[in-house]
């Protein structure tokens, strides 16, 4: 997972709306939305405030690249899968992405 997806996922796990979390960390909802979508950069102060509000360590917000790398590795070595299985896997990944 990338940073933006990790923030959004944690926010949703905590049952917080974008506006609620934005209020807790002292930024506007549109600003937080842009951070979540990777449109705005995240400075260290905001990273710490986000981590505190989501009750995680700052590094928990920026972790996830290893998971993405592992998934990419699995998919690139999936040559033994049939075309039908690859189509199913792609459909699953798209459905999962749409549910986040």
PDB file of N, CA and C in Angstrom:
ATOM      1  N   UNK A   1       0.834  -1.182   0.000  1.00  0.00           N
ATOM      2  CA  UNK A   1       0.000   0.000   0.000  1.00  0.00           C
ATOM      3  C   UNK A   1       0.873   1.238   0.000  1.00  0.00           C
ATOM      4  N   UNK A   2       0.413   2.267  -0.677  1.00  0.00           N
ATOM      5  CA  UNK A   2       1.134   3.511  -0.646  1.00  0.00           C
ATOM      6  C   UNK A   2       0.663   4.317   0.545  1.00  0.00           C
ATOM      7  N   UNK A   3       1.387   5.385   0.796  1.00  0.00           N
ATOM      8  CA  UNK A   3       1.064   6.230   1.943  1.00  0.00           C
ATOM      9  C   UNK A   3      -0.379   6.703   1.900  1.00  0.00           C
ATOM     10  N   UNK A   4      -0.840   7.206   0.747  1.00  0.00           N
ATOM     11  CA  UNK A   4      -2.207   7.732   0.678  1.00  0.00           C
ATOM     12  C   UNK A   4      -3.242   6.657   1.004  1.00  0.00           C
ATOM     13  N   UNK A   5      -3.038   5.451   0.500  1.00  0.00           N
ATOM     14  CA  UNK A   5      -3.988   4.379   0.796  1.00  0.00           C
ATOM     15  C   UNK A   5      -3.929   3.973   2.258  1.00  0.00           C
ATOM     16  N   UNK A   6      -2.767   4.015   2.858  1.00  0.00           N
ATOM     17  CA  UNK A   6      -2.624   3.647   4.264  1.00  0.00           C
ATOM     18  C   UNK A   6      -3.367   4.637   5.157  1.00  0.00           C
ATOM     19  N   UNK A   7      -3.280   5.915   4.870  1.00  0.00           N
ATOM     20  CA  UNK A   7      -3.990   6.916   5.671  1.00  0.00           C
ATOM     21  C   UNK A   7      -5.492   6.701   5.555  1.00  0.00           C
ATOM     22  N   UNK A   8      -5.974   6.551   4.350  1.00  0.00           N
ATOM     23  CA  UNK A   8      -7.401   6.359   4.126  1.00  0.00           C
ATOM     24  C   UNK A   8      -7.892   5.080   4.804  1.00  0.00           C
ATOM     25  N   UNK A   9      -7.142   4.003   4.651  1.00  0.00           N
ATOM     26  CA  UNK A   9      -7.545   2.725   5.241  1.00  0.00           C
ATOM     27  C   UNK A   9      -7.611   2.822   6.762  1.00  0.00           C
ATOM     28  N   UNK A  10      -6.611   3.430   7.365  1.00  0.00           N
ATOM     29  CA  UNK A  10      -6.610   3.573   8.825  1.00  0.00           C
ATOM     30  C   UNK A  10      -7.747   4.477   9.293  1.00  0.00           C
ATOM     31  N   UNK A  11      -7.998   5.548   8.546  1.00  0.00           N
ATOM     32  CA  UNK A  11      -9.094   6.453   8.905  1.00  0.00           C
ATOM     33  C   UNK A  11     -10.420   5.704   8.895  1.00  0.00           C
ATOM     34  N   UNK A  12     -10.633   4.912   7.853  1.00  0.00           N
ATOM     35  CA  UNK A  12     -11.883   4.159   7.746  1.00  0.00           C
ATOM     36  C   UNK A  12     -11.981   3.076   8.818  1.00  0.00           C
ATOM     37  N   UNK A  13     -10.848   2.430   9.134  1.00  0.00           N
ATOM     38  CA  UNK A  13     -10.850   1.426  10.207  1.00  0.00           C
ATOM     39  C   UNK A  13     -11.268   2.043  11.531  1.00  0.00           C
ATOM     40  N   UNK A  14     -10.897   3.307  11.728  1.00  0.00           N
ATOM     41  CA  UNK A  14     -11.225   4.005  12.975  1.00  0.00           C
ATOM     42  C   UNK A  14     -12.637   4.591  12.957  1.00  0.00           C
ATOM     43  N   UNK A  15     -13.320   4.479  11.822  1.00  0.00           N
ATOM     44  CA  UNK A  15     -14.678   5.000  11.706  1.00  0.00           C
ATOM     45  C   UNK A  15     -14.734   6.510  11.637  1.00  0.00           C
ATOM     46  N   UNK A  16     -13.655   7.121  11.143  1.00  0.00           N
ATOM     47  CA  UNK A  16     -13.597   8.578  11.061  1.00  0.00           C
ATOM     48  C   UNK A  16     -13.918   9.045   9.644  1.00  0.00           C
ATOM     49  N   UNK A  17     -14.653  10.132   9.558  1.00  0.00           N
ATOM     50  CA  UNK A  17     -14.854  10.753   8.251  1.00  0.00           C
ATOM     51  C   UNK A  17     -13.628  11.607   7.944  1.00  0.00           C
ATOM     52  N   UNK A  18     -13.515  11.992   6.706  1.00  0.00           N
ATOM     53  CA  UNK A  18     -12.429  12.866   6.294  1.00  0.00           C
ATOM     54  C   UNK A  18     -12.480  14.169   7.097  1.00  0.00           C
ATOM     55  N   UNK A  19     -13.675  14.724   7.262  1.00  0.00           N
ATOM     56  CA  UNK A  19     -13.837  15.985   7.985  1.00  0.00           C
ATOM     57  C   UNK A  19     -13.456  15.835   9.460  1.00  0.00           C
ATOM     58  N   UNK A  20     -13.829  14.716  10.069  1.00  0.00           N
ATOM     59  CA  UNK A  20     -13.495  14.501  11.480  1.00  0.00           C
ATOM     60  C   UNK A  20     -11.993  14.418  11.694  1.00  0.00           C
ATOM     61  N   UNK A  21     -11.319  13.643  10.852  1.00  0.00           N
ATOM     62  CA  UNK A  21      -9.875  13.515  10.996  1.00  0.00           C
ATOM     63  C   UNK A  21      -9.179  14.843  10.703  1.00  0.00           C
ATOM     64  N   UNK A  22      -9.642  15.535   9.681  1.00  0.00           N
ATOM     65  CA  UNK A  22      -9.056  16.835   9.345  1.00  0.00           C
ATOM     66  C   UNK A  22      -9.173  17.796  10.526  1.00  0.00           C
ATOM     67  N   UNK A  23     -10.318  17.810  11.168  1.00  0.00           N
ATOM     68  CA  UNK A  23     -10.524  18.675  12.328  1.00  0.00           C
ATOM     69  C   UNK A  23      -9.570  18.296  13.462  1.00  0.00           C
ATOM     70  N   UNK A  24      -9.405  16.998  13.699  1.00  0.00           N
ATOM     71  CA  UNK A  24      -8.527  16.524  14.769  1.00  0.00           C
ATOM     72  C   UNK A  24      -7.074  16.946  14.560  1.00  0.00           C
ATOM     73  N   UNK A  25      -6.643  17.001  13.312  1.00  0.00           N
ATOM     74  CA  UNK A  25      -5.234  17.305  13.056  1.00  0.00           C
ATOM     75  C   UNK A  25      -5.005  18.757  12.644  1.00  0.00           C
ATOM     76  N   UNK A  26      -6.089  19.532  12.562  1.00  0.00           N
ATOM     77  CA  UNK A  26      -5.961  20.970  12.313  1.00  0.00           C
ATOM     78  C   UNK A  26      -5.712  21.367  10.873  1.00  0.00           C
ATOM     79  N   UNK A  27      -6.286  20.614   9.936  1.00  0.00           N
ATOM     80  CA  UNK A  27      -6.216  20.999   8.525  1.00  0.00           C
ATOM     81  C   UNK A  27      -7.624  20.952   7.946  1.00  0.00           C
ATOM     82  N   UNK A  28      -7.780  21.503   6.762  1.00  0.00           N
ATOM     83  CA  UNK A  28      -9.090  21.459   6.120  1.00  0.00           C
ATOM     84  C   UNK A  28      -9.333  20.079   5.521  1.00  0.00           C
ATOM     85  N   UNK A  29     -10.590  19.734   5.366  1.00  0.00           N
ATOM     86  CA  UNK A  29     -10.947  18.457   4.747  1.00  0.00           C
ATOM     87  C   UNK A  29     -10.413  18.363   3.312  1.00  0.00           C
ATOM     88  N   UNK A  30     -10.514  19.444   2.502  1.00  0.00           N
ATOM     89  CA  UNK A  30      -9.951  19.352   1.156  1.00  0.00           C
ATOM     90  C   UNK A  30      -8.434  19.104   1.168  1.00  0.00           C
ATOM     91  N   UNK A  31      -7.731  19.721   2.116  1.00  0.00           N
ATOM     92  CA  UNK A  31      -6.283  19.507   2.216  1.00  0.00           C
ATOM     93  C   UNK A  31      -5.990  18.046   2.545  1.00  0.00           C
ATOM     94  N   UNK A  32      -6.687  17.502   3.537  1.00  0.00           N
ATOM     95  CA  UNK A  32      -6.468  16.106   3.913  1.00  0.00           C
ATOM     96  C   UNK A  32      -6.825  15.175   2.761  1.00  0.00           C
ATOM     97  N   UNK A  33      -7.880  15.487   2.049  1.00  0.00           N
ATOM     98  CA  UNK A  33      -8.271  14.686   0.901  1.00  0.00           C
ATOM     99  C   UNK A  33      -7.140  14.637  -0.129  1.00  0.00           C
ATOM    100  N   UNK A  34      -6.530  15.773  -0.370  1.00  0.00           N
ATOM    101  CA  UNK A  34      -5.423  15.815  -1.331  1.00  0.00           C
ATOM    102  C   UNK A  34      -4.218  15.028  -0.829  1.00  0.00           C
ATOM    103  N   UNK A  35      -3.975  15.051   0.479  1.00  0.00           N
ATOM    104  CA  UNK A  35      -2.891  14.254   1.060  1.00  0.00           C
ATOM    105  C   UNK A  35      -3.191  12.772   0.872  1.00  0.00           C
ATOM    106  N   UNK A  36      -4.423  12.372   1.184  1.00  0.00           N
ATOM    107  CA  UNK A  36      -4.818  10.968   1.037  1.00  0.00           C
ATOM    108  C   UNK A  36      -4.663  10.479  -0.405  1.00  0.00           C
ATOM    109  N   UNK A  37      -4.955  11.340  -1.350  1.00  0.00           N
ATOM    110  CA  UNK A  37      -4.888  10.958  -2.759  1.00  0.00           C
ATOM    111  C   UNK A  37      -3.510  11.164  -3.370  1.00  0.00           C
ATOM    112  N   UNK A  38      -2.540  11.623  -2.544  1.00  0.00           N
ATOM    113  CA  UNK A  38      -1.183  11.814  -3.036  1.00  0.00           C
ATOM    114  C   UNK A  38      -1.002  13.068  -3.863  1.00  0.00           C
ATOM    115  N   UNK A  39      -1.966  13.979  -3.781  1.00  0.00           N
ATOM    116  CA  UNK A  39      -1.893  15.218  -4.558  1.00  0.00           C
ATOM    117  C   UNK A  39      -1.082  16.286  -3.828  1.00  0.00           C
ATOM    118  N   UNK A  40      -0.991  16.170  -2.499  1.00  0.00           N
ATOM    119  CA  UNK A  40      -0.222  17.108  -1.688  1.00  0.00           C
ATOM    120  C   UNK A  40       0.806  16.334  -0.898  1.00  0.00           C
ATOM    121  N   UNK A  41       1.964  16.955  -0.717  1.00  0.00           N
ATOM    122  CA  UNK A  41       3.011  16.332   0.076  1.00  0.00           C
ATOM    123  C   UNK A  41       2.686  16.441   1.563  1.00  0.00           C
ATOM    124  N   UNK A  42       3.247  15.536   2.300  1.00  0.00           N
ATOM    125  CA  UNK A  42       3.014  15.444   3.732  1.00  0.00           C
ATOM    126  C   UNK A  42       4.283  15.856   4.451  1.00  0.00           C
ATOM    127  N   UNK A  43       4.197  16.902   5.308  1.00  0.00           N
ATOM    128  CA  UNK A  43       5.389  17.285   6.056  1.00  0.00           C
ATOM    129  C   UNK A  43       5.462  16.490   7.363  1.00  0.00           C
ATOM    130  N   UNK A  44       6.593  16.560   8.023  1.00  0.00           N
ATOM    131  CA  UNK A  44       6.809  15.772   9.239  1.00  0.00           C
ATOM    132  C   UNK A  44       5.811  16.103  10.339  1.00  0.00           C
ATOM    133  N   UNK A  45       5.482  17.380  10.494  1.00  0.00           N
ATOM    134  CA  UNK A  45       4.551  17.775  11.558  1.00  0.00           C
ATOM    135  C   UNK A  45       3.167  17.174  11.324  1.00  0.00           C
ATOM    136  N   UNK A  46       2.710  17.219  10.088  1.00  0.00           N
ATOM    137  CA  UNK A  46       1.404  16.651   9.763  1.00  0.00           C
ATOM    138  C   UNK A  46       1.432  15.129   9.884  1.00  0.00           C
ATOM    139  N   UNK A  47       2.534  14.529   9.516  1.00  0.00           N
ATOM    140  CA  UNK A  47       2.679  13.077   9.649  1.00  0.00           C
ATOM    141  C   UNK A  47       2.528  12.660  11.111  1.00  0.00           C
ATOM    142  N   UNK A  48       3.155  13.390  12.014  1.00  0.00           N
ATOM    143  CA  UNK A  48       3.071  13.079  13.444  1.00  0.00           C
ATOM    144  C   UNK A  48       1.650  13.290  13.959  1.00  0.00           C
ATOM    145  N   UNK A  49       1.009  14.385  13.546  1.00  0.00           N
ATOM    146  CA  UNK A  49      -0.369  14.633  13.987  1.00  0.00           C
ATOM    147  C   UNK A  49      -1.319  13.559  13.464  1.00  0.00           C
ATOM    148  N   UNK A  50      -1.135  13.141  12.225  1.00  0.00           N
ATOM    149  CA  UNK A  50      -1.956  12.070  11.662  1.00  0.00           C
ATOM    150  C   UNK A  50      -1.754  10.774  12.438  1.00  0.00           C
ATOM    151  N   UNK A  51      -0.516  10.435  12.709  1.00  0.00           N
ATOM    152  CA  UNK A  51      -0.212   9.207  13.439  1.00  0.00           C
ATOM    153  C   UNK A  51      -0.852   9.242  14.829  1.00  0.00           C
ATOM    154  N   UNK A  52      -0.746  10.374  15.513  1.00  0.00           N
ATOM    155  CA  UNK A  52      -1.362  10.493  16.840  1.00  0.00           C
ATOM    156  C   UNK A  52      -2.873  10.324  16.766  1.00  0.00           C
ATOM    157  N   UNK A  53      -3.499  10.981  15.794  1.00  0.00           N
ATOM    158  CA  UNK A  53      -4.956  10.915  15.666  1.00  0.00           C
ATOM    159  C   UNK A  53      -5.423   9.506  15.302  1.00  0.00           C
ATOM    160  N   UNK A  54      -4.620   8.794  14.519  1.00  0.00           N
ATOM    161  CA  UNK A  54      -4.991   7.438  14.096  1.00  0.00           C
ATOM    162  C   UNK A  54      -4.451   6.364  15.045  1.00  0.00           C
ATOM    163  N   UNK A  55      -3.758   6.824  16.100  1.00  0.00           N
ATOM    164  CA  UNK A  55      -3.222   5.941  17.142  1.00  0.00           C
ATOM    165  C   UNK A  55      -2.262   4.895  16.584  1.00  0.00           C
ATOM    166  N   UNK A  56      -1.364   5.366  15.729  1.00  0.00           N
ATOM    167  CA  UNK A  56      -0.310   4.515  15.173  1.00  0.00           C
ATOM    168  C   UNK A  56       1.003   5.280  15.249  1.00  0.00           C
ATOM    169  N   UNK A  57       2.087   4.593  14.965  1.00  0.00           N
ATOM    170  CA  UNK A  57       3.393   5.241  14.878  1.00  0.00           C
ATOM    171  C   UNK A  57       3.518   5.877  13.499  1.00  0.00           C
ATOM    172  N   UNK A  58       4.249   6.985  13.390  1.00  0.00           N
ATOM    173  CA  UNK A  58       4.415   7.610  12.069  1.00  0.00           C
ATOM    174  C   UNK A  58       4.910   6.634  11.002  1.00  0.00           C
ATOM    175  N   UNK A  59       5.814   5.742  11.381  1.00  0.00           N
ATOM    176  CA  UNK A  59       6.332   4.795  10.387  1.00  0.00           C
ATOM    177  C   UNK A  59       5.248   3.834   9.899  1.00  0.00           C
ATOM    178  N   UNK A  60       4.181   3.640  10.698  1.00  0.00           N
ATOM    179  CA  UNK A  60       3.081   2.789  10.249  1.00  0.00           C
ATOM    180  C   UNK A  60       2.322   3.415   9.085  1.00  0.00           C
ATOM    181  N   UNK A  61       2.355   4.742   9.018  1.00  0.00           N
ATOM    182  CA  UNK A  61       1.686   5.431   7.911  1.00  0.00           C
ATOM    183  C   UNK A  61       2.487   5.354   6.628  1.00  0.00           C
ATOM    184  N   UNK A  62       3.793   5.252   6.757  1.00  0.00           N
ATOM    185  CA  UNK A  62       4.628   5.262   5.564  1.00  0.00           C
ATOM    186  C   UNK A  62       5.081   3.866   5.170  1.00  0.00           C
ATOM    187  N   UNK A  63       4.670   2.865   5.931  1.00  0.00           N
ATOM    188  CA  UNK A  63       4.999   1.503   5.536  1.00  0.00           C
ATOM    189  C   UNK A  63       4.035   1.061   4.462  1.00  0.00           C
ATOM    190  N   UNK A  64       4.364  -0.007   3.816  1.00  0.00           N
ATOM    191  CA  UNK A  64       3.471  -0.519   2.792  1.00  0.00           C
ATOM    192  C   UNK A  64       4.152  -0.765   1.474  1.00  0.00           C
ATOM    193  N   UNK A  65       5.258  -0.085   1.217  1.00  0.00           N
ATOM    194  CA  UNK A  65       5.945  -0.312  -0.041  1.00  0.00           C
ATOM    195  C   UNK A  65       6.432  -1.751  -0.150  1.00  0.00           C
ATOM    196  N   UNK A  66       6.807  -2.351   0.984  1.00  0.00           N
ATOM    197  CA  UNK A  66       7.252  -3.739   0.966  1.00  0.00           C
ATOM    198  C   UNK A  66       6.108  -4.646   0.512  1.00  0.00           C
ATOM    199  N   UNK A  67       4.900  -4.371   1.007  1.00  0.00           N
ATOM    200  CA  UNK A  67       3.740  -5.160   0.595  1.00  0.00           C
ATOM    201  C   UNK A  67       3.500  -5.026  -0.907  1.00  0.00           C
ATOM    202  N   UNK A  68       3.617  -3.818  -1.412  1.00  0.00           N
ATOM    203  CA  UNK A  68       3.423  -3.578  -2.848  1.00  0.00           C
ATOM    204  C   UNK A  68       4.485  -4.325  -3.647  1.00  0.00           C
ATOM    205  N   UNK A  69       5.735  -4.273  -3.156  1.00  0.00           N
ATOM    206  CA  UNK A  69       6.818  -4.978  -3.847  1.00  0.00           C
ATOM    207  C   UNK A  69       6.579  -6.483  -3.852  1.00  0.00           C
ATOM    208  N   UNK A  70       6.097  -7.023  -2.731  1.00  0.00           N
ATOM    209  CA  UNK A  70       5.823  -8.456  -2.659  1.00  0.00           C
ATOM    210  C   UNK A  70       4.709  -8.843  -3.622  1.00  0.00           C
ATOM    211  N   UNK A  71       3.680  -8.016  -3.699  1.00  0.00           N
ATOM    212  CA  UNK A  71       2.578  -8.295  -4.618  1.00  0.00           C
ATOM    213  C   UNK A  71       3.055  -8.237  -6.065  1.00  0.00           C
ATOM    214  N   UNK A  72       3.839  -7.227  -6.381  1.00  0.00           N
ATOM    215  CA  UNK A  72       4.375  -7.108  -7.733  1.00  0.00           C
ATOM    216  C   UNK A  72       5.224  -8.326  -8.078  1.00  0.00           C
ATOM    217  N   UNK A  73       6.050  -8.760  -7.134  1.00  0.00           N
ATOM    218  CA  UNK A  73       6.890  -9.933  -7.361  1.00  0.00           C
ATOM    219  C   UNK A  73       6.036 -11.169  -7.618  1.00  0.00           C
ATOM    220  N   UNK A  74       4.993 -11.350  -6.820  1.00  0.00           N
ATOM    221  CA  UNK A  74       4.110 -12.499  -7.018  1.00  0.00           C
ATOM    222  C   UNK A  74       3.440 -12.468  -8.384  1.00  0.00           C
ATOM    223  N   UNK A  75       2.980 -11.294  -8.776  1.00  0.00           N
ATOM    224  CA  UNK A  75       2.285 -11.179 -10.051  1.00  0.00           C
ATOM    225  C   UNK A  75       3.219 -11.365 -11.239  1.00  0.00           C
ATOM    226  N   UNK A  76       4.445 -10.888 -11.120  1.00  0.00           N
ATOM    227  CA  UNK A  76       5.369 -11.029 -12.242  1.00  0.00           C
ATOM    228  C   UNK A  76       5.894 -12.450 -12.375  1.00  0.00           C
ATOM    229  N   UNK A  77       5.804 -13.224 -11.308  1.00  0.00           N
ATOM    230  CA  UNK A  77       6.261 -14.617 -11.387  1.00  0.00           C
ATOM    231  C   UNK A  77       5.089 -15.584 -11.524  1.00  0.00           C
ATOM    232  N   UNK A  78       3.924 -15.055 -11.840  1.00  0.00           N
ATOM    233  CA  UNK A  78       2.721 -15.884 -11.936  1.00  0.00           C
ATOM    234  C   UNK A  78       2.551 -16.454 -13.333  1.00  0.00           C
ATOM    235  N   UNK A  79       3.639 -16.769 -13.992  1.00  0.00           N
ATOM    236  CA  UNK A  79       3.563 -17.257 -15.369  1.00  0.00           C
ATOM    237  C   UNK A  79       2.899 -18.625 -15.475  1.00  0.00           C
ATOM    238  N   UNK A  80       2.845 -19.353 -14.371  1.00  0.00           N
ATOM    239  CA  UNK A  80       2.219 -20.676 -14.423  1.00  0.00           C
ATOM    240  C   UNK A  80       0.706 -20.611 -14.267  1.00  0.00           C
ATOM    241  N   UNK A  81       0.149 -19.400 -14.082  1.00  0.00           N
ATOM    242  CA  UNK A  81      -1.304 -19.255 -13.994  1.00  0.00           C
ATOM    243  C   UNK A  81      -1.907 -19.260 -15.397  1.00  0.00           C
ATOM    244  N   UNK A  82      -3.084 -19.824 -15.493  1.00  0.00           N
ATOM    245  CA  UNK A  82      -3.779 -19.810 -16.779  1.00  0.00           C
ATOM    246  C   UNK A  82      -4.293 -18.403 -17.068  1.00  0.00           C
ATOM    247  N   UNK A  83      -4.634 -18.159 -18.315  1.00  0.00           N
ATOM    248  CA  UNK A  83      -5.196 -16.855 -18.695  1.00  0.00           C
ATOM    249  C   UNK A  83      -6.472 -16.579 -17.912  1.00  0.00           C
ATOM    250  N   UNK A  84      -7.272 -17.608 -17.709  1.00  0.00           N
ATOM    251  CA  UNK A  84      -8.522 -17.455 -16.963  1.00  0.00           C
ATOM    252  C   UNK A  84      -8.236 -17.074 -15.508  1.00  0.00           C
ATOM    253  N   UNK A  85      -7.233 -17.707 -14.889  1.00  0.00           N
ATOM    254  CA  UNK A  85      -6.866 -17.372 -13.515  1.00  0.00           C
ATOM    255  C   UNK A  85      -6.321 -15.951 -13.411  1.00  0.00           C
ATOM    256  N   UNK A  86      -5.542 -15.534 -14.406  1.00  0.00           N
ATOM    257  CA  UNK A  86      -5.033 -14.170 -14.411  1.00  0.00           C
ATOM    258  C   UNK A  86      -6.171 -13.159 -14.530  1.00  0.00           C
ATOM    259  N   UNK A  87      -7.169 -13.472 -15.356  1.00  0.00           N
ATOM    260  CA  UNK A  87      -8.333 -12.590 -15.481  1.00  0.00           C
ATOM    261  C   UNK A  87      -9.097 -12.512 -14.164  1.00  0.00           C
ATOM    262  N   UNK A  88      -9.238 -13.636 -13.484  1.00  0.00           N
ATOM    263  CA  UNK A  88      -9.913 -13.645 -12.181  1.00  0.00           C
ATOM    264  C   UNK A  88      -9.137 -12.819 -11.157  1.00  0.00           C
ATOM    265  N   UNK A  89      -7.828 -12.970 -11.170  1.00  0.00           N
ATOM    266  CA  UNK A  89      -6.986 -12.224 -10.244  1.00  0.00           C
ATOM    267  C   UNK A  89      -7.095 -10.725 -10.498  1.00  0.00           C
ATOM    268  N   UNK A  90      -7.096 -10.341 -11.761  1.00  0.00           N
ATOM    269  CA  UNK A  90      -7.246  -8.933 -12.113  1.00  0.00           C
ATOM    270  C   UNK A  90      -8.611  -8.408 -11.678  1.00  0.00           C
ATOM    271  N   UNK A  91      -9.656  -9.167 -11.899  1.00  0.00           N
ATOM    272  CA  UNK A  91     -11.006  -8.769 -11.484  1.00  0.00           C
ATOM    273  C   UNK A  91     -11.067  -8.599  -9.968  1.00  0.00           C
ATOM    274  N   UNK A  92     -10.442  -9.524  -9.253  1.00  0.00           N
ATOM    275  CA  UNK A  92     -10.405  -9.432  -7.789  1.00  0.00           C
ATOM    276  C   UNK A  92      -9.681  -8.178  -7.339  1.00  0.00           C
ATOM    277  N   UNK A  93      -8.513  -7.894  -7.934  1.00  0.00           N
ATOM    278  CA  UNK A  93      -7.740  -6.722  -7.565  1.00  0.00           C
ATOM    279  C   UNK A  93      -8.515  -5.436  -7.833  1.00  0.00           C
ATOM    280  N   UNK A  94      -9.221  -5.373  -8.946  1.00  0.00           N
ATOM    281  CA  UNK A  94     -10.025  -4.186  -9.271  1.00  0.00           C
ATOM    282  C   UNK A  94     -11.172  -4.028  -8.279  1.00  0.00           C
ATOM    283  N   UNK A  95     -11.819  -5.134  -7.927  1.00  0.00           N
ATOM    284  CA  UNK A  95     -12.919  -5.061  -6.950  1.00  0.00           C
ATOM    285  C   UNK A  95     -12.404  -4.615  -5.589  1.00  0.00           C
ATOM    286  N   UNK A  96     -11.241  -5.098  -5.209  1.00  0.00           N
ATOM    287  CA  UNK A  96     -10.646  -4.711  -3.937  1.00  0.00           C
ATOM    288  C   UNK A  96     -10.288  -3.240  -3.931  1.00  0.00           C
ATOM    289  N   UNK A  97      -9.728  -2.763  -5.023  1.00  0.00           N
ATOM    290  CA  UNK A  97      -9.365  -1.353  -5.130  1.00  0.00           C
ATOM    291  C   UNK A  97     -10.616  -0.470  -5.035  1.00  0.00           C
ATOM    292  N   UNK A  98     -11.693  -0.874  -5.648  1.00  0.00           N
ATOM    293  CA  UNK A  98     -12.927  -0.091  -5.624  1.00  0.00           C
ATOM    294  C   UNK A  98     -13.588  -0.090  -4.251  1.00  0.00           C
ATOM    295  N   UNK A  99     -13.279  -1.072  -3.426  1.00  0.00           N
ATOM    296  CA  UNK A  99     -13.903  -1.143  -2.098  1.00  0.00           C
ATOM    297  C   UNK A  99     -13.181  -0.300  -1.063  1.00  0.00           C
ATOM    298  N   UNK A 100     -11.973   0.153  -1.372  1.00  0.00           N
ATOM    299  CA  UNK A 100     -11.186   0.934  -0.411  1.00  0.00           C
ATOM    300  C   UNK A 100     -11.608   2.362  -0.436  1.00  0.00           C
TER     301      UNK A 100
END
